[in-house]
CSV table of N, CA, C and O in Angstrom, one decimal:
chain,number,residue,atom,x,y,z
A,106,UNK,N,0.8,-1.2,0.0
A,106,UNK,CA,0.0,0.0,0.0
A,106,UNK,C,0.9,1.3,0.0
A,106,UNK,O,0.5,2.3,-0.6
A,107,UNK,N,1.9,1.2,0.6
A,107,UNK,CA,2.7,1.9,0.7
A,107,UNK,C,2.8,2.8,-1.2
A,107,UNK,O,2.2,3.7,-1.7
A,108,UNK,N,3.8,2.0,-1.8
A,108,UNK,CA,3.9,2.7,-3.3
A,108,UNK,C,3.4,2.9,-3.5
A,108,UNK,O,3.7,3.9,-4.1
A,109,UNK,N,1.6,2.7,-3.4
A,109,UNK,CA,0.6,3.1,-4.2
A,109,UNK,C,-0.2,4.0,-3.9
A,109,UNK,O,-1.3,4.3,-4.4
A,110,UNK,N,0.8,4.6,-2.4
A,110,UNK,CA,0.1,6.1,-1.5
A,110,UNK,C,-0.8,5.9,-1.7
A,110,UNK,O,-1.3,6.3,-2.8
A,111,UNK,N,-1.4,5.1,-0.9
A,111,UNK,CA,-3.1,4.9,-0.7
A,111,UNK,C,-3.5,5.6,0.4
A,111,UNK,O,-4.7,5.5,0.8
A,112,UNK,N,-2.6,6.4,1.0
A,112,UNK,CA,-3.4,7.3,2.2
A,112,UNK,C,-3.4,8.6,0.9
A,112,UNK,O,-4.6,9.0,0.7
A,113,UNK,N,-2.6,9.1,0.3
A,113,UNK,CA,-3.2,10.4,-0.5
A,113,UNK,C,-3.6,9.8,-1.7
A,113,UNK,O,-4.0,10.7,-2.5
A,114,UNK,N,-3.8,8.6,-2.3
A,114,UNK,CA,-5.1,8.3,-3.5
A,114,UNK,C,-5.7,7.1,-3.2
A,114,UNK,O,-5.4,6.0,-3.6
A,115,UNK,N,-6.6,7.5,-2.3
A,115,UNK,CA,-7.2,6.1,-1.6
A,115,UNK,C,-8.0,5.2,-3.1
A,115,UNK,O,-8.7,4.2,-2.9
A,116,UNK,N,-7.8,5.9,-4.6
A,116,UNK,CA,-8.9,5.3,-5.5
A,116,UNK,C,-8.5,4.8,-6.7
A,116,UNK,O,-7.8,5.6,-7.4
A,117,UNK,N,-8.6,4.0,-7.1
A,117,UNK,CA,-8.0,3.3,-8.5
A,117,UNK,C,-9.6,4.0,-9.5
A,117,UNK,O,-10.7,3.9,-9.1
A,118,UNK,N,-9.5,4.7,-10.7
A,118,UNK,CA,-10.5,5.2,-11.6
A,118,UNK,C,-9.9,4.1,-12.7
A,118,UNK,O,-8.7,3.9,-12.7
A,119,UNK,N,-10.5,3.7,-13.4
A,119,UNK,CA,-10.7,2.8,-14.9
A,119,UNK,C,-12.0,3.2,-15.3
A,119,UNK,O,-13.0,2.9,-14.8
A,120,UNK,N,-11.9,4.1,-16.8
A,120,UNK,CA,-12.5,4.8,-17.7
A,120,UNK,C,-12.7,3.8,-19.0
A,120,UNK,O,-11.9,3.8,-19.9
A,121,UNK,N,-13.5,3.4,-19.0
A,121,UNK,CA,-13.9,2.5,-20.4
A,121,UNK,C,-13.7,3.7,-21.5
A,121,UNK,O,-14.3,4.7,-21.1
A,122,UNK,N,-13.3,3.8,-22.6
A,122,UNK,CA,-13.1,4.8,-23.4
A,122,UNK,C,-14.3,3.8,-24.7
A,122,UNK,O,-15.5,4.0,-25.1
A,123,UNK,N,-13.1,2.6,-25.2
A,123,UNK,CA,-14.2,2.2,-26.2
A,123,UNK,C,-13.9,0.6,-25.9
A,123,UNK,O,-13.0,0.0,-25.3
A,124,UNK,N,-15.1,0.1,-26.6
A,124,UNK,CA,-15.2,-1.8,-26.7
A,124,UNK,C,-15.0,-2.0,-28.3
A,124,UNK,O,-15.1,-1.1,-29.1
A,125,UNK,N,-14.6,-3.5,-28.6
A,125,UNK,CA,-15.3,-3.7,-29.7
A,125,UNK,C,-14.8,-5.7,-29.6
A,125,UNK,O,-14.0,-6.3,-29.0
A,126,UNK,N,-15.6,-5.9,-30.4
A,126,UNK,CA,-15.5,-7.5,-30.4
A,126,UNK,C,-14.5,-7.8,-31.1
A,126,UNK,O,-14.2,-7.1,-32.0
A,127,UNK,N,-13.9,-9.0,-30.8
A,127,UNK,CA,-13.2,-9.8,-31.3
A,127,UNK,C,-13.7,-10.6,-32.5
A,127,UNK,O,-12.7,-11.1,-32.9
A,128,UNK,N,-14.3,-10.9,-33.1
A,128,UNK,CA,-15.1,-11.2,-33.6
A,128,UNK,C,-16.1,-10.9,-34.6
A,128,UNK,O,-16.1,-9.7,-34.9
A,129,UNK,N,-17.1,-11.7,-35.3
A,129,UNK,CA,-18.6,-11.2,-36.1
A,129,UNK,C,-19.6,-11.8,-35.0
A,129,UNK,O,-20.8,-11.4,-34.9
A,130,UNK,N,-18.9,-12.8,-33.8
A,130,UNK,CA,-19.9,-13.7,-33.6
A,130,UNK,C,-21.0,-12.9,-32.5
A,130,UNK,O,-20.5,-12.3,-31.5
A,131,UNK,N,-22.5,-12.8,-32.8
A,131,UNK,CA,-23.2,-12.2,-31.9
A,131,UNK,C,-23.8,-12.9,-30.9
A,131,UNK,O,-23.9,-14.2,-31.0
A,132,UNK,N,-24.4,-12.1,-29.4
A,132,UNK,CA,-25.1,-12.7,-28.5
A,132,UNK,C,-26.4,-13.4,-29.1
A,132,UNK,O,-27.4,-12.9,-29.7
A,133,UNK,N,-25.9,-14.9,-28.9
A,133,UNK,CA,-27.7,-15.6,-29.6
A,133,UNK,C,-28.3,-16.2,-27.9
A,133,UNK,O,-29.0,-17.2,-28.0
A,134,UNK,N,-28.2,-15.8,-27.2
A,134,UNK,CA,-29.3,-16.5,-26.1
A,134,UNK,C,-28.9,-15.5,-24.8
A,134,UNK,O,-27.9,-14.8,-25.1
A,135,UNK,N,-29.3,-15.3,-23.4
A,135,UNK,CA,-29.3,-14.7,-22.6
A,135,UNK,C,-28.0,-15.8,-21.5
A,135,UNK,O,-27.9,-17.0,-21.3
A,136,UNK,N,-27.3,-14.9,-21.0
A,136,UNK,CA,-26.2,-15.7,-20.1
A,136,UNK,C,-24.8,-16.3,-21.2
A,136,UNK,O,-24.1,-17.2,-20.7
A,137,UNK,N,-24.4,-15.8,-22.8
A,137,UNK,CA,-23.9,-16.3,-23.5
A,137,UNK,C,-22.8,-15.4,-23.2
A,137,UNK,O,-22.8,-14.1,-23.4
A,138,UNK,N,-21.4,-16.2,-22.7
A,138,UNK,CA,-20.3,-14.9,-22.6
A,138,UNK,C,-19.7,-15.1,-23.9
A,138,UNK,O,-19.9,-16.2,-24.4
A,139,UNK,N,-18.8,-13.9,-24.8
A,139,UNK,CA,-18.2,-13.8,-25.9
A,139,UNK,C,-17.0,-12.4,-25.5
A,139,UNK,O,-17.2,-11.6,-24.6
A,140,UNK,N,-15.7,-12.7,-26.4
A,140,UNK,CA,-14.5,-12.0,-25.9
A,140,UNK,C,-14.6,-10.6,-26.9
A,140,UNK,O,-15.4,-10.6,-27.8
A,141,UNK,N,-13.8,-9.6,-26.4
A,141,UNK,CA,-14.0,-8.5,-26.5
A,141,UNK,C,-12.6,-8.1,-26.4
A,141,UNK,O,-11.7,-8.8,-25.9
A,142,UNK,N,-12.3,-6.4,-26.9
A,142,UNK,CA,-11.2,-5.4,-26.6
A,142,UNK,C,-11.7,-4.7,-26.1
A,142,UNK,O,-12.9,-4.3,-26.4
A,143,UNK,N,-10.8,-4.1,-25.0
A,143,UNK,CA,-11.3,-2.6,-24.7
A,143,UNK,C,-10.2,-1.9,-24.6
A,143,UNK,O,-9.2,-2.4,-24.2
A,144,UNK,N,-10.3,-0.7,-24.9
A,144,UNK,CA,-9.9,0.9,-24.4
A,144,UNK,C,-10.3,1.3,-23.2
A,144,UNK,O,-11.5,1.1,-22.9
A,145,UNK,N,-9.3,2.0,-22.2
A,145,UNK,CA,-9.5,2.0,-20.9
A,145,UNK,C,-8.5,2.9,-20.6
A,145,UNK,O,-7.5,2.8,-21.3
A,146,UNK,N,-8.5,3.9,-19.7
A,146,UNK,CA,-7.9,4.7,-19.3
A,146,UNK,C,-7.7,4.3,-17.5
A,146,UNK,O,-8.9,4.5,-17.1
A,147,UNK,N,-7.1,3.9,-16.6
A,147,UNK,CA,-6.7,3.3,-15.4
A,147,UNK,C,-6.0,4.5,-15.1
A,147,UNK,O,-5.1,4.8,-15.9
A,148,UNK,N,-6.4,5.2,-14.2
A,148,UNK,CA,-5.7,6.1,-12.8
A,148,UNK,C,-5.6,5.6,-11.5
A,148,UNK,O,-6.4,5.0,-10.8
A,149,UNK,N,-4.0,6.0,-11.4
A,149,UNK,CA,-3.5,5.5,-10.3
A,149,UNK,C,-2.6,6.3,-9.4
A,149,UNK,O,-1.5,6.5,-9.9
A,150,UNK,N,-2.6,6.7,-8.3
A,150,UNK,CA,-1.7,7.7,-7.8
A,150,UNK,C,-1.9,8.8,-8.6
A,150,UNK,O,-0.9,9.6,-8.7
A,151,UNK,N,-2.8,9.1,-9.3
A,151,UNK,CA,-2.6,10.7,-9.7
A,151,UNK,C,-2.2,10.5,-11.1
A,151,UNK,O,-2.1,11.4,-11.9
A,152,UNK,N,-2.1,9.3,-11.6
A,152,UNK,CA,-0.9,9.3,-13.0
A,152,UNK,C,-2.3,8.6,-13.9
A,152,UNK,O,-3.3,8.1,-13.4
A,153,UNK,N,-2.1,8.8,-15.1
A,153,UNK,CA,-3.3,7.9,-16.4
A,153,UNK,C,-2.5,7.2,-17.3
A,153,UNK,O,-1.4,7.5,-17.7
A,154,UNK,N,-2.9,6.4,-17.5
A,154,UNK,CA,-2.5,5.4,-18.5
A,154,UNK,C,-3.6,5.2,-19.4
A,154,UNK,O,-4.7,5.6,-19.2
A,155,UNK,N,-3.2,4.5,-21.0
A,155,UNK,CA,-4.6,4.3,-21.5
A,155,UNK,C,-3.6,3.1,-21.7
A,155,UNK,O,-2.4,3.2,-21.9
A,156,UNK,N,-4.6,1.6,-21.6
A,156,UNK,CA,-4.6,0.5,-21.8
A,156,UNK,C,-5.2,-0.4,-22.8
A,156,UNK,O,-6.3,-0.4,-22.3
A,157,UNK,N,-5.3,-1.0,-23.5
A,157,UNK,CA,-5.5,-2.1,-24.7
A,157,UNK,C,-5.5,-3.7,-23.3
A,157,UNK,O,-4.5,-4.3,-22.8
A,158,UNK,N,-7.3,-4.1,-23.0
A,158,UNK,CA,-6.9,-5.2,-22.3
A,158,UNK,C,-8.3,-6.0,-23.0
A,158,UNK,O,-9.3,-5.4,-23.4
A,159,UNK,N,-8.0,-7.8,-23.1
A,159,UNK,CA,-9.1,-8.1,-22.8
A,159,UNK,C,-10.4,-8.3,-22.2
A,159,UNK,O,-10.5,-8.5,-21.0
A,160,UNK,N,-11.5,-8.3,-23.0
A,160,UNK,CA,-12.8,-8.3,-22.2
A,160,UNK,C,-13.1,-9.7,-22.6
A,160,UNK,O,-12.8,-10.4,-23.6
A,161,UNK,N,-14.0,-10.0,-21.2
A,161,UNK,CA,-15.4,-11.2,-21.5
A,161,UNK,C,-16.7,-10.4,-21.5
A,161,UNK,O,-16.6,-9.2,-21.2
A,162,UNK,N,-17.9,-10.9,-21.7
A,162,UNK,CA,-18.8,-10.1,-22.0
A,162,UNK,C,-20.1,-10.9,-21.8
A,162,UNK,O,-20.5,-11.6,-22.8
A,163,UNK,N,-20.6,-10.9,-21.0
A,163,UNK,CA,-21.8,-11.9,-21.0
A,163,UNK,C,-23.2,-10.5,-21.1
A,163,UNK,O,-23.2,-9.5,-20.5
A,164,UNK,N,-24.3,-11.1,-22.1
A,164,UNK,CA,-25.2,-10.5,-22.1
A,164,UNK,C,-26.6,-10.8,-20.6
A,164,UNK,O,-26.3,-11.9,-20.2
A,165,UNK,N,-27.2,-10.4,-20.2
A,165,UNK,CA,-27.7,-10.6,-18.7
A,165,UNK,C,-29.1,-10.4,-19.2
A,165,UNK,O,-29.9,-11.2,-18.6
A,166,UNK,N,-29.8,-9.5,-20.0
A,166,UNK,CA,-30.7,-8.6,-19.9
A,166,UNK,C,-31.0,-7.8,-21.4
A,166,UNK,O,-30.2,-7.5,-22.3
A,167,UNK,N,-32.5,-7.6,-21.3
A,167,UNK,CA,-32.2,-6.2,-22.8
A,167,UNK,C,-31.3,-5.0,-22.4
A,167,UNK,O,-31.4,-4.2,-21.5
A,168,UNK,N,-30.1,-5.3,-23.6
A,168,UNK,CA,-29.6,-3.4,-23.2
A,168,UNK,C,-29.0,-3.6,-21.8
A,168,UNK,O,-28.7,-2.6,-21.1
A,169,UNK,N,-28.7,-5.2,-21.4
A,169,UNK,CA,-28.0,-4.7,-20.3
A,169,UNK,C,-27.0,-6.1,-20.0
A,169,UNK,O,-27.4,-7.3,-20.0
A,170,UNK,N,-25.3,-5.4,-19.8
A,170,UNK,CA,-24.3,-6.3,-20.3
A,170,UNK,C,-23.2,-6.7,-19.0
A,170,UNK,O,-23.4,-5.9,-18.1
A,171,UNK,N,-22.3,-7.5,-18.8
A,171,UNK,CA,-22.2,-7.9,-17.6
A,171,UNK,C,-20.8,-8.0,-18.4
A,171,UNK,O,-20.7,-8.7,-19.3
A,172,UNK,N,-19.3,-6.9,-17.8
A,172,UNK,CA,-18.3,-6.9,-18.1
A,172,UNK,C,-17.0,-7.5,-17.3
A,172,UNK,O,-17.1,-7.6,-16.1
A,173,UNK,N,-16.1,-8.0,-18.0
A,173,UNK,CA,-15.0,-9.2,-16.8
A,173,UNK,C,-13.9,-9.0,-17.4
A,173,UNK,O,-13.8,-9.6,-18.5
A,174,UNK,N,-13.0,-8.3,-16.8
A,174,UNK,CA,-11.6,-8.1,-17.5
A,174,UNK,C,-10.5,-8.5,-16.1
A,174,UNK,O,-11.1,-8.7,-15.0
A,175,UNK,N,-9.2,-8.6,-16.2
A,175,UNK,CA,-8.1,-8.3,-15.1
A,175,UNK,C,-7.1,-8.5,-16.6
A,175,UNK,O,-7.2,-9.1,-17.6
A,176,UNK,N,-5.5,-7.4,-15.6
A,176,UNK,CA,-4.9,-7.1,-16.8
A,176,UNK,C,-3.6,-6.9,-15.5
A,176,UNK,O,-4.2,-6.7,-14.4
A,177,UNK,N,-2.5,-6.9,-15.4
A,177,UNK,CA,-1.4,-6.9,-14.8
A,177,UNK,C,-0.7,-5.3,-15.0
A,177,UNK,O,-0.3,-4.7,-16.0
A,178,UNK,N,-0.8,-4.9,-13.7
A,178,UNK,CA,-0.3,-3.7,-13.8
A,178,UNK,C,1.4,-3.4,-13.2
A,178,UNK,O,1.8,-4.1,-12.2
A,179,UNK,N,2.3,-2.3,-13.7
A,179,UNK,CA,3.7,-2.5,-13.3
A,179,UNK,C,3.1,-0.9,-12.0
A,179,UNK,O,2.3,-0.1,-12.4
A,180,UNK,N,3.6,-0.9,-10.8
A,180,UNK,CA,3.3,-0.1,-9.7
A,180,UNK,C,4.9,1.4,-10.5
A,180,UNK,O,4.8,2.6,-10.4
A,181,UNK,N,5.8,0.8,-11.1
A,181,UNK,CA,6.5,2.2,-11.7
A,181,UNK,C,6.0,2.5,-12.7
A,181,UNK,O,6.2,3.7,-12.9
A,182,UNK,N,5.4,2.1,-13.5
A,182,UNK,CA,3.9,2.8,-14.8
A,182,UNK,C,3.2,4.1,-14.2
A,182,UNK,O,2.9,5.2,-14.8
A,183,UNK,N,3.1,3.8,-12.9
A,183,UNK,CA,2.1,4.6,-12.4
A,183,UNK,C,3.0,5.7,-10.7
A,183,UNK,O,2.5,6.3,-9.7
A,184,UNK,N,4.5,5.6,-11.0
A,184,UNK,CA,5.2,6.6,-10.0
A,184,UNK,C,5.0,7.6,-10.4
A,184,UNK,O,5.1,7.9,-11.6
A,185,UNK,N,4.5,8.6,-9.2
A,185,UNK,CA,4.6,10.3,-9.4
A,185,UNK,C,6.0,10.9,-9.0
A,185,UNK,O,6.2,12.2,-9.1
């Protein structure tokens, strides 16, 4: 916790900028996960990055989508 001065930025922000599929293949039934790219901007300590990471993507709902990524971050990417 220390490097990542979490007493003066107690908050990690991740900005979805843009999605787009991997793929043509579309959601055909409800609960169907399919992979994805995203654009992402991750603030950390005060610092921004824009990131290129894997998405999963399950549909849940009309119009409404259920997102699942993790991506490995270096803690000197993000030194002030």
């Amino acid at each position: 916790y220390k490097a990542m001065k979490s007493t003066q930025y107690p908050f990690i922000s991740i900005q979805l900028i843009e999605i787009s599929q991997n793929s043509v293949q579309k959601f055909n039934k409800k609960g169907e996960w399919l992979d994805f790219k995203a654009k992402v901007i991750v603030t950390l300590t005060h610092v921004s990055k824009t990131l290129q990471i894997e998405v999963r993507g399950q549909h849940f709902a009309p119009n409404q989508f259920h997102f699942l990524a993790k991506t490995d971050l270096k803690m000197t990417d993000f030194d002030t």
